[in-house]
Amino acid sequence: MSALERQCTLLINYDQSSQVDVPELLSKLEGGDTNEKIDALKQFILMQLNGEAVPSLLMTVIRFVLRPQSETHLRKLGLYYLEIVDKRGEDGKMLPEMILVCNMVRMELENPNEYSRGSALRFVCKLHDADLVEPLISAIRPNLEHRHSFVRRNAVHAIHHVYAKFEHLIPDAPEIVEAFLSNEVDLACRRNAFLMLCQCDQERAVMHLLQNIAEVPSWGETLQLSALELIRKVCRQNPMQKGGYIRIILALLQSAAAAVVYESANTLISLSNAPTAVRAAAQRFCDLLSTQSDNNIKLILLDRLFELRKNHLQTMQELLMDMLRALSSPNMDIRRKTLTLAMDLVTNRNVEDVISILKKELLRTQASTDVSPEVLYEYRQLLVHALHSTAIRFPHVAPTAVNVLTDVLGDSFGPATTDVIMFVKEITEILPELRPGILEKLLEALPTIKVPAVVRGALWILGEYSETPQQLRQAFMAIMDNVGSLPFATTKPDPEDEEESSETLKAPQEKTVVLADGTYATQVAEEPTTLQASQADKGPPLRSLIINGEYFVGVALCTALTKLAIKVSLTEGVSQELVNKVKAEAMLVCASLLRVGTSGLLPTRINEGSAERIVTAIRALNGDVDVSIWLKANREAFGTLVRDKRAKENREEQKKAMSDQVQVFEQIDFGILRSRRLAGGNEEGTIDEMDLIEASTAGGSASVFNLSRVQQLTGMNDPVYAEVHMIVHQYDIILDLLLINKTTTTLQNLTVELATMGDLRLCERPQTYTFGPNEQKNIRANIKVSSTETGIIFGNIVYDISGASEDPGCVILNDIHIDVMDYVEPGFVSDVAFRSMWAEFEWENKVAINTSISDLGEYLDYIIESTNMNCLTLRGIENKSGFLASNLYATSTFGEDALVNVSAEKNPEGGLSGYIRIRSKTQGIALSLGDKITLKQTQKSGK
């Protein structure tokens, strides 16, 4: 058996493929120079660790390596070898060579060189045999008084180890260490001594702490951390003593060491839930958040603040402005967490200050030039979302938020400005009193807007919410000014551009070419007559977008002008002449757009849907279409959309609030009453709040037994029966194997050999066991998961039959399939972010719909349930329309995004047809989700 398969203090990677010449290494070890001896001994250590022991090597090492005159580094390697070598023979008795080893270690403990003494003391900490340690006790004690702190520090370690393992060898160790601690001045030595008392004699440690309570703030960082650990341990055992340690913790909160401040704040929260204590701890967390430069530390601090928010919301609201200082960090994870936390803590008292900070951050992103555009886009979107949610929750600050949002409409940051116009539309619908100001802001920003989606949104708002005669006139004139002169394009150049046009519109060119059969022919090359790029760049952005082929913008333009013209015709006191003039100008714009779109002068021709919509607008202006469709239907549909969205958000907030409520007949645990129970001798439930937090984030589900996770690996008639219970926790899979010897003989050297396929890695190989007749044992194996992908675990069980000369037995195990659904959780993103990721992700899996379900809504529910995803599309009309187009979204434990688009329609026969498209950044999750959907469809069809 190799040393790695036993309890060993060393773990070194070893390439067993290399050939080793043992006699040559032995000769180098016996007669080579120091460097050759070092290389040879290193090779022997690696061989010993991997089960390739060399007979009689121990004596060679004692003779030629562990001599007093040997080099210090060589003797250190010799001690490493002594750590891993077998110290007892096959009969269980101590090897005779160990007498020489003890004598050598004793000499090293008395060596005048402090490095040699320290190495020997550390070697003593690795000994787990009392027969070896007992002769060394008398040599260990004097090292506590050595002049060098390195020796004293390791001497305390050695005494701690000996007392913990073999208390009878040094029963007065606590008294010795206590006396040493009282006189010691070195920080590391004091820390080791204090830690030894905390673990071996807690009463002495507490007594020392209380006697030096005034000096605790001046202790070193490591010693202060040990003191905090002792306080937590004591208060768990006896909560009635919490009050005596609060003063120490409050003093340590002012320490200059960040680690001490962090642990002090955690300890204070675990000891007291008083608002004063929570405020003091949270304030120190906020101070660390703004002073520490490491991003990992900031993320940990934000997690702690999130935990405090759950139970101390009002106290945390007072510190909101301090938390927002973390927005200065360039890391997007920190910014995202900070804004999420801030949105939960905004109140009427601090909302104006929050709006001011968000405005400054938004303006700072406009002036930032040293950050990549992608980071700026994402950060701007976060700020826009924060401003929007704040304006919805607190209407009295909505005007300020709207002013801030509309100021960035003219920027070229597509995703952020698209979100802005969507939020402005929602605010305009929800808060009618803000409509006049919003319309004025849009009229001012319209000449600067360059993003097509933002232009469409602005035109829709102007056409939908302009009501008064003045608003109608200003909106119509502003739009016409941005349209420019008509027609949009012409093949004849302007006089001032005649020279450029002559260069651009060239005459047909003729050239002679050789055909495939070897004959000659004349080829005429004539460039198509298209609009010049110089003409497309002239004029306002709205006109430029139309000339560049953005027909959706043209449709929005015609729709807005049509609505404005109809509203003008319905306004009282307006002359018929003005009405006819407005309608004529609107018709001229629509006709010009339709003509230029079909003329071929633009880069692309107008599509049929856009052309049909423009024709409908012309008919509406002519009075051939009911105007109520244009004036009422759109706003009613948008109003319903906004109300449904708000209702969904309210339901989620109520659900979140209900989760924090205590149900009827549920036990309520009061801390002060628990303290009285514990004083009476009942130690049940002594875990404090921070321990519960750690348990919930570090494997709290490991003890939950789920019968559906049990899988049979072998048959009932196999010599060894095996079944496994899988526990999936974040990045780990724990395999709890139950093995039963079904035979009447003893099975020796039974080993479960496992292998993995996919992004799975076996952490350690299960040990070798001996099974008696009909004996059963539980064996655990840990699997590390690195990505969201369907993995397979396979293997076999090998064993030897006791007393038989037959070949070893082997039982093949059934494959264990890891379900990708264990790592997928429903998520939510905006439509803009979904479309952006859809265009960015390169891996796509297309699955054809093949199901017996005939109802579109039922089929979508089945897909959502099967894939554990969230539907981003509004639902309710899929069965009426006869077709379905929905977007689904989920995130994985590893931060991967999964996008799914379901496109289905009803066949004339009543069935469903279509496709499900899956996109992700990595191949594994796309293929795994596709296989999962195919399997679920097959199972549903089979039923």
Coordinates of C-alpha atoms in Angstrom, one line a residue, residues 114 728 939:
E114 CA 18.3 27.1 15.5
V728 CA -25.7 17.4 -5.5
Q939 CA -41.5 10.3 -22.6

